[in-house]
Amino acid sequence: MSLEPLMNAQNLFSHIGQSKIFKNRAVLVSDFVPVHLPHRETEIKRLVQILSPALWQSRPNNVFIYGLTGTGKTAVVRHVLGMLAEESKRRNVDVGIVYINAKKDDTSYRVLFQIGRQLNLNLPFTGLSVSEVYFRIVDHMEKLKKVVIISIDEIDYLVRDTNSNLLYKLTRINSDLSNSQVTLIGITNDTKALEYLDPRVKSSLGEEELVFAPYNADQLKDILYSRCNDAFFENVLEENVVPYIAALAAKDHGDARKAVDLLRKAGEVAEREGRDKVSTEDVKEALKEIEVDTALEVVTKLPLHSKIILASIAELSRTKKIVVTGDILLKYTLLCNKLGLEVLTPRRVSEIINELDMVGIISTKILNRGRYGRTKRIALNVEVDNIWKAFKKDDLLNSLYQ
Ligand SMILES: Nc1ncnc2c1ncn2[C@@H]1O[C@H](COP(=O)(O)OP(=O)(O)OP(=O)(O)O)[C@@H](O)[C@H]1O
Ligand SMILES: [Mg+2]
């Protein structure tokens, strides 16, 4: 008897066709720069006004932009820089435009390298000192004879590098130039960065300041609707999906990135399940998946003993309503024995518990237990099941529970 394949290729792939849900999924990925930015008209106008002197070759003021994550800072700046490039071309005025993300290029050398590259100056990847690169850029700029706008997004990554005086140098670069002029745009979502910032840099960058307020639920609705027509086929979204997501994201400090991600993920869930409509149930499922992703990201980045302490907390949370430091110490010791590792001191364990609290994966509360003294009550901020799913994908933690 010959063995017939259970399924031929046609059958196997028969259910896989063109998407029934997404007309264009790319519209909902986070680095997509939309043409319309509802509810940022004022910020756009203000930035255009600040930067417009560049069109008559006069130096615009520096700008410092801040606001919470997902409030449209990057989208607005990129949009306005794009418009400025277009308009300067139309008017035949040469304006240099540089956009850097300091999270990606987080050393002085890399930032300068990027500035050079975007101004068409060839620099070696390594091998030069930072000051040599700086002077090459100054020389190059002198030849360009134009206004150069340098925007540095997520500038806090440079501020954290206390050894770097690059920002200070950049704010003073005009004193090294006579033919060209530089305007700086600094962008951050880290209000603490303001405190670390060298006061001289702060006052220079802050010639103009723009604050991006969080979006409210109605604004988030408009933002989502403005993308729906391009992203989804007609009548695919159940009516309450967008208001539901907008309300959720508004509660979570008005983060448009979160809202857009959630909408895309909900569509992906519906598609995966073979449905032709997206419902609030899909949004709930998408939320869970996002939580697992976030937990996984946090978990995999933790140092070894922090992972084991988190595993102890997760294991205890399965059976106990209240988890306190003493329980964790015992469980942690057990797990270390199982892995053949030396235990850390109780004091260090307690510090790690505080660190986990700071990362946001757990929260702690001091409990006063009368004559038993004080202890800490510890609760997971992520559903235990989701922590467990994240553990499964982590080699060490997975090995603990094999
Ligand atoms: N007004 C808006 N209209 C349409 N989409 C928006 C709007 N504001 C933000 N978005 C979208 O939300 C996402 C996050 O926006 P953006 O990256 O500009 O936030 P951000 O303020 O720079 O956040 P972060 O501080 O984390 O860098 C992007 O996909 C962006 O396109
Ligand atoms: Mg940004």
CSV table of C-alpha atoms and ligand atoms in Angstrom, one decimal:
chain,number,residue,atom,x,y,z
A,1,MET,CA,0.0,0.0,0.0
A,2,SER,CA,1.4,3.3,-0.9
A,3,LEU,CA,1.5,6.1,1.6
A,4,GLU,CA,-0.6,9.0,0.5
A,5,PRO,CA,0.4,12.3,1.9
A,6,LEU,CA,-2.2,13.4,4.4
A,7,MET,CA,-2.5,16.7,2.8
A,8,ASN,CA,-1.2,18.0,-0.5
A,9,ALA,CA,0.3,21.5,-0.7
A,10,GLN,CA,-2.9,23.0,-2.0
A,11,ASN,CA,-4.9,21.7,1.0
A,12,LEU,CA,-2.2,22.7,3.5
A,13,PHE,CA,-2.1,26.3,2.3
A,14,SER,CA,-5.8,26.5,1.3
A,15,HIS,CA,-6.8,28.7,4.4
A,16,ILE,CA,-3.8,31.0,3.9
A,17,GLY,CA,-4.9,33.8,1.5
A,18,GLN,CA,-4.7,37.5,1.4
A,19,SER,CA,-5.6,39.2,4.7
A,20,LYS,CA,-9.3,39.7,5.3
A,21,ILE,CA,-8.5,42.2,8.0
A,22,PHE,CA,-5.7,44.4,7.0
A,23,LYS,CA,-5.6,46.5,3.9
A,24,ASN,CA,-2.2,47.8,4.9
A,25,ARG,CA,-0.8,46.7,8.2
A,26,ALA,CA,2.3,48.9,7.8
A,27,VAL,CA,0.2,51.9,8.7
A,28,LEU,CA,0.0,50.6,12.2
A,29,VAL,CA,3.7,49.9,12.9
A,30,SER,CA,5.3,52.3,15.3
A,31,ASP,CA,7.9,53.9,13.0
A,32,PHE,CA,5.4,54.8,10.3
A,33,VAL,CA,5.2,58.6,10.1
A,34,PRO,CA,1.6,59.5,9.3
A,35,VAL,CA,0.8,62.4,7.0
A,36,HIS,CA,-1.9,63.7,9.4
A,37,LEU,CA,-1.2,64.3,13.0
A,38,PRO,CA,-4.5,65.2,14.6
A,39,HIS,CA,-4.4,67.3,17.8
A,40,ARG,CA,-0.9,68.4,17.2
A,41,GLU,CA,-1.7,71.3,14.9
A,42,THR,CA,-0.6,73.9,17.6
A,43,GLU,CA,2.7,72.2,18.2
A,44,ILE,CA,3.4,71.8,14.5
A,45,LYS,CA,2.6,75.5,13.9
A,46,ARG,CA,4.8,76.6,16.8
A,47,LEU,CA,7.7,74.5,15.6
A,48,VAL,CA,7.3,75.8,12.0
A,49,GLN,CA,7.3,79.3,13.3
A,50,ILE,CA,10.4,78.8,15.4
A,51,LEU,CA,12.3,77.1,12.5
A,52,SER,CA,11.2,79.3,9.7
A,53,PRO,CA,14.0,81.9,9.9
A,54,ALA,CA,16.2,79.1,8.4
A,55,LEU,CA,14.3,79.8,5.1
A,56,TRP,CA,15.9,83.2,5.0
A,57,GLN,CA,19.2,81.9,6.2
A,58,SER,CA,19.0,83.3,9.6
A,59,ARG,CA,19.6,81.1,12.7
A,60,PRO,CA,16.4,79.8,14.4
A,61,ASN,CA,16.5,79.6,18.2
A,62,ASN,CA,17.3,76.3,19.9
A,63,VAL,CA,14.3,74.3,21.0
A,64,PHE,CA,13.8,71.9,23.9
A,65,ILE,CA,10.9,69.6,23.5
A,66,TYR,CA,9.5,67.3,26.3
A,67,GLY,CA,6.5,65.3,27.1
A,68,LEU,CA,5.6,61.8,28.2
A,69,THR,CA,6.2,58.8,25.9
A,70,GLY,CA,3.8,58.4,23.0
A,71,THR,CA,2.7,62.0,22.9
A,72,GLY,CA,3.9,62.5,19.3
A,73,LYS,CA,7.2,64.4,19.8
A,74,THR,CA,9.2,62.3,17.3
A,75,ALA,CA,6.3,62.3,14.8
A,76,VAL,CA,5.9,66.0,15.0
A,77,VAL,CA,9.6,66.8,14.7
A,78,ARG,CA,10.1,64.5,11.8
A,79,HIS,CA,7.0,65.8,10.0
A,80,VAL,CA,8.2,69.5,10.4
A,81,LEU,CA,11.8,68.7,9.4
A,82,GLY,CA,10.4,67.0,6.3
A,83,MET,CA,8.2,70.0,5.5
A,84,LEU,CA,11.1,72.3,6.0
A,85,ALA,CA,13.4,70.3,3.7
A,86,GLU,CA,10.7,70.4,1.0
A,87,GLU,CA,10.0,74.1,1.4
A,88,SER,CA,13.7,75.1,1.4
A,89,LYS,CA,14.2,73.1,-1.8
A,90,ARG,CA,11.2,74.9,-3.4
A,91,ARG,CA,12.7,78.3,-2.4
A,92,ASN,CA,16.2,77.3,-3.4
A,93,VAL,CA,17.6,77.9,0.1
A,94,ASP,CA,20.1,75.5,1.4
A,95,VAL,CA,19.3,74.3,4.9
A,96,GLY,CA,21.2,71.5,6.6
A,97,ILE,CA,18.9,69.1,8.4
A,98,VAL,CA,20.2,66.4,10.8
A,99,TYR,CA,18.1,64.0,12.9
A,100,ILE,CA,19.7,61.7,15.4
A,101,ASN,CA,18.3,59.3,18.0
A,102,ALA,CA,20.7,59.2,20.9
A,103,LYS,CA,19.3,55.9,22.1
A,104,LYS,CA,20.7,54.4,18.9
A,105,ASP,CA,23.8,56.5,18.7
A,106,ASP,CA,24.6,56.8,22.3
A,107,THR,CA,28.3,57.8,22.4
A,108,SER,CA,29.8,61.2,21.5
A,109,TYR,CA,31.7,59.6,18.7
A,110,ARG,CA,28.6,58.0,17.2
A,111,VAL,CA,26.6,61.2,17.4
A,112,LEU,CA,29.3,63.2,15.7
A,113,PHE,CA,29.7,60.5,13.1
A,114,GLN,CA,26.0,60.7,12.3
A,115,ILE,CA,26.1,64.5,12.1
A,116,GLY,CA,29.0,64.3,9.7
A,117,ARG,CA,27.3,61.6,7.6
A,118,GLN,CA,24.0,63.4,7.3
A,119,LEU,CA,25.9,66.5,6.1
A,120,ASN,CA,27.7,64.4,3.6
A,121,LEU,CA,31.1,64.4,5.3
A,122,ASN,CA,32.9,61.1,5.2
A,123,LEU,CA,34.4,60.1,8.6
A,124,PRO,CA,36.0,56.8,9.6
A,125,PHE,CA,34.0,54.5,11.9
A,126,THR,CA,36.7,54.6,14.6
A,127,GLY,CA,40.2,55.7,15.1
A,128,LEU,CA,39.8,59.4,15.5
A,129,SER,CA,39.5,61.2,18.8
A,130,VAL,CA,36.2,62.9,19.6
A,131,SER,CA,37.8,66.3,19.4
A,132,GLU,CA,39.3,65.6,16.0
A,133,VAL,CA,35.9,64.5,14.6
A,134,TYR,CA,34.4,67.7,16.1
A,135,PHE,CA,36.9,69.9,14.4
A,136,ARG,CA,36.5,68.1,11.1
A,137,ILE,CA,32.7,68.8,11.3
A,138,VAL,CA,33.3,72.4,12.2
A,139,ASP,CA,35.6,72.7,9.1
A,140,HIS,CA,33.1,71.0,6.9
A,141,MET,CA,30.3,73.3,8.2
A,142,GLU,CA,32.3,76.3,7.5
A,143,LYS,CA,32.5,75.3,3.8
A,144,LEU,CA,28.8,74.6,3.7
A,145,LYS,CA,27.9,78.2,4.5
A,146,LYS,CA,24.4,77.5,5.7
A,147,VAL,CA,22.0,77.1,8.6
A,148,VAL,CA,22.2,73.6,10.0
A,149,ILE,CA,19.4,72.2,12.2
A,150,ILE,CA,20.6,69.4,14.4
A,151,SER,CA,17.8,67.5,16.2
A,152,ILE,CA,18.7,65.0,18.9
A,153,ASP,CA,15.9,62.7,19.9
A,154,GLU,CA,16.0,60.9,23.3
A,155,ILE,CA,18.7,63.3,24.3
A,156,ASP,CA,18.6,61.9,27.8
A,157,TYR,CA,20.8,59.1,26.7
A,158,LEU,CA,23.5,61.6,26.1
A,159,VAL,CA,22.8,63.4,29.4
A,160,ARG,CA,23.3,60.2,31.3
A,161,ASP,CA,26.8,59.9,30.0
A,162,THR,CA,28.3,62.2,32.6
A,163,ASN,CA,31.8,62.0,31.0
A,164,SER,CA,30.5,63.5,27.8
A,165,ASN,CA,30.6,67.2,27.3
A,166,LEU,CA,29.4,66.9,23.8
A,167,LEU,CA,26.1,68.6,24.5
A,168,TYR,CA,27.9,71.5,26.0
A,169,LYS,CA,30.2,71.7,23.0
A,170,LEU,CA,27.3,71.6,20.6
A,171,THR,CA,25.6,74.4,22.3
A,172,ARG,CA,28.7,76.4,21.9
A,173,ILE,CA,29.5,75.4,18.4
A,174,ASN,CA,28.4,78.7,16.9
A,175,SER,CA,31.4,80.4,18.5
A,176,ASP,CA,33.7,78.1,16.4
A,177,LEU,CA,31.8,79.0,13.2
A,178,SER,CA,31.6,82.2,11.2
A,179,ASN,CA,30.1,81.2,7.8
A,180,SER,CA,27.5,78.7,9.1
A,181,GLN,CA,25.1,78.6,12.0
A,182,VAL,CA,23.7,75.8,14.0
A,183,THR,CA,20.3,75.4,15.7
A,184,LEU,CA,19.8,72.5,18.2
A,185,ILE,CA,16.6,70.7,18.9
A,186,GLY,CA,16.6,68.5,21.9
A,187,ILE,CA,13.8,66.0,22.6
A,188,THR,CA,13.2,63.9,25.7
A,189,ASN,CA,10.4,62.1,27.6
A,190,ASP,CA,12.5,61.9,30.7
A,191,THR,CA,11.7,64.8,33.0
A,192,LYS,CA,14.5,63.7,35.3
A,193,ALA,CA,16.9,64.4,32.5
A,194,LEU,CA,16.2,68.1,33.1
A,195,GLU,CA,17.7,67.8,36.5
A,196,TYR,CA,20.9,66.1,35.3
A,197,LEU,CA,21.3,68.6,32.5
A,198,ASP,CA,24.2,71.0,32.8
A,199,PRO,CA,22.5,74.3,33.6
A,200,ARG,CA,24.5,76.0,30.8
A,201,VAL,CA,23.2,73.4,28.3
A,202,LYS,CA,19.7,73.7,29.7
A,203,SER,CA,19.5,77.5,29.3
A,204,SER,CA,21.0,77.4,25.8
A,205,LEU,CA,18.8,74.5,24.6
A,206,GLY,CA,15.8,76.1,26.3
A,207,GLU,CA,15.7,79.3,24.1
A,208,GLU,CA,12.3,77.9,23.1
A,209,GLU,CA,10.4,75.2,24.9
A,210,LEU,CA,7.6,73.0,23.7
A,211,VAL,CA,5.7,70.7,26.1
A,212,PHE,CA,3.6,67.9,24.6
A,213,ALA,CA,0.6,67.1,26.9
A,214,PRO,CA,-0.8,63.6,27.0
A,215,TYR,CA,-3.7,62.8,24.7
A,216,ASN,CA,-7.1,62.3,26.2
A,217,ALA,CA,-9.5,59.5,25.1
A,218,ASP,CA,-11.3,61.7,22.5
A,219,GLN,CA,-8.0,62.7,20.9
A,220,LEU,CA,-6.8,59.1,20.9
A,221,LYS,CA,-10.0,58.1,19.2
A,222,ASP,CA,-9.4,60.7,16.4
A,223,ILE,CA,-5.7,59.5,16.1
A,224,LEU,CA,-6.8,55.9,15.7
A,225,TYR,CA,-9.7,56.7,13.3
A,226,SER,CA,-7.3,58.7,11.2
A,227,ARG,CA,-5.4,55.5,10.4
A,228,CYS,CA,-8.2,53.0,10.3
A,229,ASN,CA,-9.3,53.7,6.7
A,230,ASP,CA,-5.8,53.0,5.4
A,231,ALA,CA,-5.1,50.1,7.7
A,232,PHE,CA,-8.3,48.0,7.7
A,233,PHE,CA,-10.8,46.9,5.1
A,234,GLU,CA,-14.3,48.4,5.4
A,235,ASN,CA,-16.5,47.2,8.3
A,236,VAL,CA,-13.8,45.0,9.8
A,237,LEU,CA,-13.7,46.9,13.1
A,238,GLU,CA,-16.6,46.4,15.4
A,239,GLU,CA,-17.9,49.8,16.4
A,240,ASN,CA,-16.7,49.8,20.0
A,241,VAL,CA,-13.1,48.7,19.3
A,242,VAL,CA,-11.6,52.1,18.8
A,243,PRO,CA,-13.4,53.8,21.8
A,244,TYR,CA,-12.4,50.9,24.0
A,245,ILE,CA,-8.7,51.1,23.0
A,246,ALA,CA,-8.7,54.9,23.3
A,247,ALA,CA,-10.2,54.7,26.8
A,248,LEU,CA,-7.5,52.2,27.9
A,249,ALA,CA,-4.6,54.2,26.5
A,250,ALA,CA,-6.0,57.4,28.0
A,251,LYS,CA,-5.9,55.8,31.4
A,252,ASP,CA,-2.3,54.8,30.7
A,253,HIS,CA,-1.0,58.4,30.5
A,254,GLY,CA,-2.4,59.1,27.0
A,255,ASP,CA,0.2,57.1,25.0
A,256,ALA,CA,-0.6,57.1,21.3
A,257,ARG,CA,2.0,54.5,20.6
A,258,LYS,CA,0.3,52.1,22.9
A,259,ALA,CA,-3.0,52.7,21.3
A,260,VAL,CA,-1.7,52.2,17.8
A,261,ASP,CA,0.1,49.0,18.9
A,262,LEU,CA,-3.0,47.6,20.6
A,263,LEU,CA,-5.1,48.3,17.5
A,264,ARG,CA,-2.6,46.4,15.3
A,265,LYS,CA,-2.2,43.5,17.7
A,266,ALA,CA,-6.0,43.2,18.0
A,267,GLY,CA,-6.2,42.9,14.2
A,268,GLU,CA,-3.5,40.3,14.3
A,269,VAL,CA,-5.3,38.3,16.9
A,270,ALA,CA,-8.5,38.3,14.8
A,271,GLU,CA,-6.6,37.4,11.7
A,272,ARG,CA,-4.8,34.5,13.4
A,273,GLU,CA,-8.1,33.1,14.7
A,274,GLY,CA,-9.5,33.3,11.2
A,275,ARG,CA,-12.2,35.8,12.0
A,276,ASP,CA,-13.2,38.6,9.6
A,277,LYS,CA,-14.1,41.1,12.3
A,278,VAL,CA,-12.1,42.7,15.2
A,279,SER,CA,-13.9,42.8,18.5
A,280,THR,CA,-13.1,44.1,22.0
A,281,GLU,CA,-12.3,40.4,22.9
A,282,ASP,CA,-9.5,40.6,20.5
A,283,VAL,CA,-8.3,43.8,22.2
A,284,LYS,CA,-8.3,42.0,25.5
A,285,GLU,CA,-6.3,39.1,24.1
A,286,ALA,CA,-3.9,41.6,22.5
A,287,LEU,CA,-3.4,43.3,25.8
A,288,LYS,CA,-2.4,40.0,27.4
A,289,GLU,CA,0.1,39.3,24.6
A,290,ILE,CA,1.6,42.8,25.0
A,291,GLU,CA,2.0,42.1,28.8
A,292,VAL,CA,3.8,38.8,28.1
A,293,ASP,CA,6.1,40.6,25.6
A,294,THR,CA,6.9,43.4,28.1
A,295,ALA,CA,7.4,40.9,30.9
A,296,LEU,CA,9.7,38.9,28.7
A,297,GLU,CA,11.7,41.9,27.8
A,298,VAL,CA,12.1,42.8,31.5
A,299,VAL,CA,12.8,39.2,32.6
A,300,THR,CA,15.5,38.5,30.0
A,301,LYS,CA,17.4,41.6,30.9
A,302,LEU,CA,17.6,40.9,34.6
A,303,PRO,CA,20.8,39.7,36.2
A,304,LEU,CA,21.0,36.1,37.4
A,305,HIS,CA,20.0,36.4,41.1
A,306,SER,CA,17.3,39.0,40.2
A,307,LYS,CA,15.7,36.3,37.9
A,308,ILE,CA,15.8,33.8,40.7
A,309,ILE,CA,14.2,36.2,43.2
A,310,LEU,CA,11.5,37.0,40.7
A,311,ALA,CA,10.9,33.3,40.1
A,312,SER,CA,10.5,32.9,43.9
A,313,ILE,CA,8.0,35.7,44.0
A,314,ALA,CA,6.1,34.2,41.1
A,315,GLU,CA,6.1,30.8,42.6
A,316,LEU,CA,4.8,32.0,46.0
A,317,SER,CA,2.1,34.2,44.3
A,318,ARG,CA,0.6,31.1,42.9
A,319,THR,CA,-0.4,29.8,46.3
A,320,LYS,CA,-0.2,32.7,48.7
A,321,LYS,CA,-2.4,35.8,48.9
A,322,ILE,CA,0.2,37.7,50.8
A,323,VAL,CA,3.9,37.3,50.0
A,324,VAL,CA,6.5,38.8,52.4
A,325,THR,CA,10.2,39.1,52.4
A,326,GLY,CA,10.8,36.1,54.7
A,327,ASP,CA,8.9,33.7,52.3
A,328,ILE,CA,11.0,35.0,49.5
A,329,LEU,CA,14.3,34.4,51.3
A,330,LEU,CA,13.3,30.8,51.9
A,331,LYS,CA,12.1,30.1,48.4
A,332,TYR,CA,15.1,31.9,46.9
A,333,THR,CA,17.5,29.7,49.0
A,334,LEU,CA,15.8,26.6,47.8
A,335,LEU,CA,16.0,27.6,44.2
A,336,CYS,CA,19.7,28.5,44.5
A,337,ASN,CA,20.4,25.1,46.0
A,338,LYS,CA,18.6,23.5,43.1
A,339,LEU,CA,20.8,25.4,40.7
A,340,GLY,CA,24.0,24.9,42.7
A,341,LEU,CA,24.5,28.6,43.3
A,342,GLU,CA,25.7,30.4,46.4
A,343,VAL,CA,23.0,32.5,48.0
A,344,LEU,CA,23.3,36.3,48.4
A,345,THR,CA,23.0,38.0,51.7
A,346,PRO,CA,19.5,38.8,53.0
A,347,ARG,CA,20.4,42.4,52.7
A,348,ARG,CA,21.4,42.1,49.0
A,349,VAL,CA,18.1,40.1,48.4
A,350,SER,CA,16.2,43.0,49.9
A,351,GLU,CA,18.0,45.5,47.7
A,352,ILE,CA,17.2,43.4,44.6
A,353,ILE,CA,13.5,43.3,45.7
A,354,ASN,CA,13.6,47.1,45.7
A,355,GLU,CA,15.2,47.1,42.2
A,356,LEU,CA,12.5,44.9,40.9
A,357,ASP,CA,10.0,47.4,42.3
A,358,MET,CA,11.8,50.2,40.5
A,359,VAL,CA,11.6,48.4,37.2
A,360,GLY,CA,7.9,48.1,37.9
A,361,ILE,CA,7.5,44.4,37.7
A,362,ILE,CA,6.5,44.1,41.3
A,363,SER,CA,5.2,46.6,43.9
A,364,THR,CA,6.1,46.5,47.6
A,365,LYS,CA,4.4,47.9,50.6
A,366,ILE,CA,5.8,48.1,54.2
A,367,LEU,CA,3.6,46.1,56.6
A,368,ASN,CA,3.6,46.7,60.4
A,369,ARG,CA,3.1,43.5,62.1
A,370,GLY,CA,3.0,44.6,65.7
A,371,ARG,CA,5.4,42.6,67.9
A,372,TYR,CA,6.7,40.7,64.8
A,373,GLY,CA,8.2,43.9,63.5
A,374,ARG,CA,8.0,45.3,60.0
A,375,THR,CA,8.1,43.4,56.8
A,376,LYS,CA,7.4,44.0,53.2
A,377,ARG,CA,4.4,42.8,51.3
A,378,ILE,CA,5.3,42.1,47.7
A,379,ALA,CA,2.9,41.8,44.8
A,380,LEU,CA,3.5,41.0,41.1
A,381,ASN,CA,2.3,43.8,38.8
A,382,VAL,CA,2.0,41.3,35.9
A,383,GLU,CA,-0.4,38.4,35.9
A,384,VAL,CA,1.4,35.3,37.2
A,385,ASP,CA,0.5,33.3,34.1
A,386,ASN,CA,2.1,35.9,31.9
A,387,ILE,CA,5.3,35.9,34.0
A,388,TRP,CA,5.2,32.1,33.6
A,389,LYS,CA,4.9,32.4,29.8
A,390,ALA,CA,7.9,34.7,29.9
A,391,PHE,CA,9.9,32.3,32.0
A,392,LYS,CA,9.3,29.5,29.5
A,393,LYS,CA,11.2,31.6,26.9
A,394,ASP,CA,14.1,32.2,29.3
A,395,ASP,CA,16.8,29.5,29.3
A,396,LEU,CA,17.7,29.6,33.0
A,397,LEU,CA,14.2,29.9,34.4
A,398,ASN,CA,12.9,27.3,32.0
A,399,SER,CA,15.6,24.9,33.3
A,400,LEU,CA,14.3,25.5,36.8
A,401,TYR,CA,10.9,24.2,36.0
A,402,GLN,CA,11.7,21.3,33.7
B,1,LIG,N1,-1.3,63.2,16.7
B,1,LIG,C1,-1.0,62.0,16.2
B,1,LIG,N2,-1.6,61.5,15.1
B,1,LIG,C2,-1.3,60.3,14.6
B,1,LIG,N3,-0.4,59.5,15.1
B,1,LIG,C3,0.3,59.9,16.2
B,1,LIG,C4,0.0,61.1,16.8
B,1,LIG,N4,0.8,61.3,17.9
B,1,LIG,C5,1.5,60.1,18.0
B,1,LIG,N5,1.2,59.3,17.0
B,1,LIG,C6,1.7,58.0,16.7
B,1,LIG,O1,2.0,57.4,18.0
B,1,LIG,C7,3.2,56.7,18.0
B,1,LIG,C8,4.1,57.4,19.0
B,1,LIG,O2,4.4,58.7,18.7
B,1,LIG,P1,5.9,59.3,18.8
B,1,LIG,O3,6.9,58.3,18.4
B,1,LIG,O4,5.9,60.6,18.1
B,1,LIG,O5,5.9,59.6,20.4
B,1,LIG,P2,7.0,60.2,21.2
B,1,LIG,O6,6.4,61.4,22.0
B,1,LIG,O7,8.2,60.5,20.4
B,1,LIG,O8,7.3,59.1,22.3
B,1,LIG,P3,8.7,58.7,23.0
B,1,LIG,O9,8.9,59.8,24.1
B,1,LIG,O10,8.5,57.4,23.6
B,1,LIG,O11,9.8,58.7,22.0
B,1,LIG,C9,3.8,56.8,16.6
B,1,LIG,O12,3.4,55.7,15.9
B,1,LIG,C10,3.1,58.0,16.0
B,1,LIG,O13,3.0,58.0,14.6
B,2,MG,MG,10.1,59.7,20.3
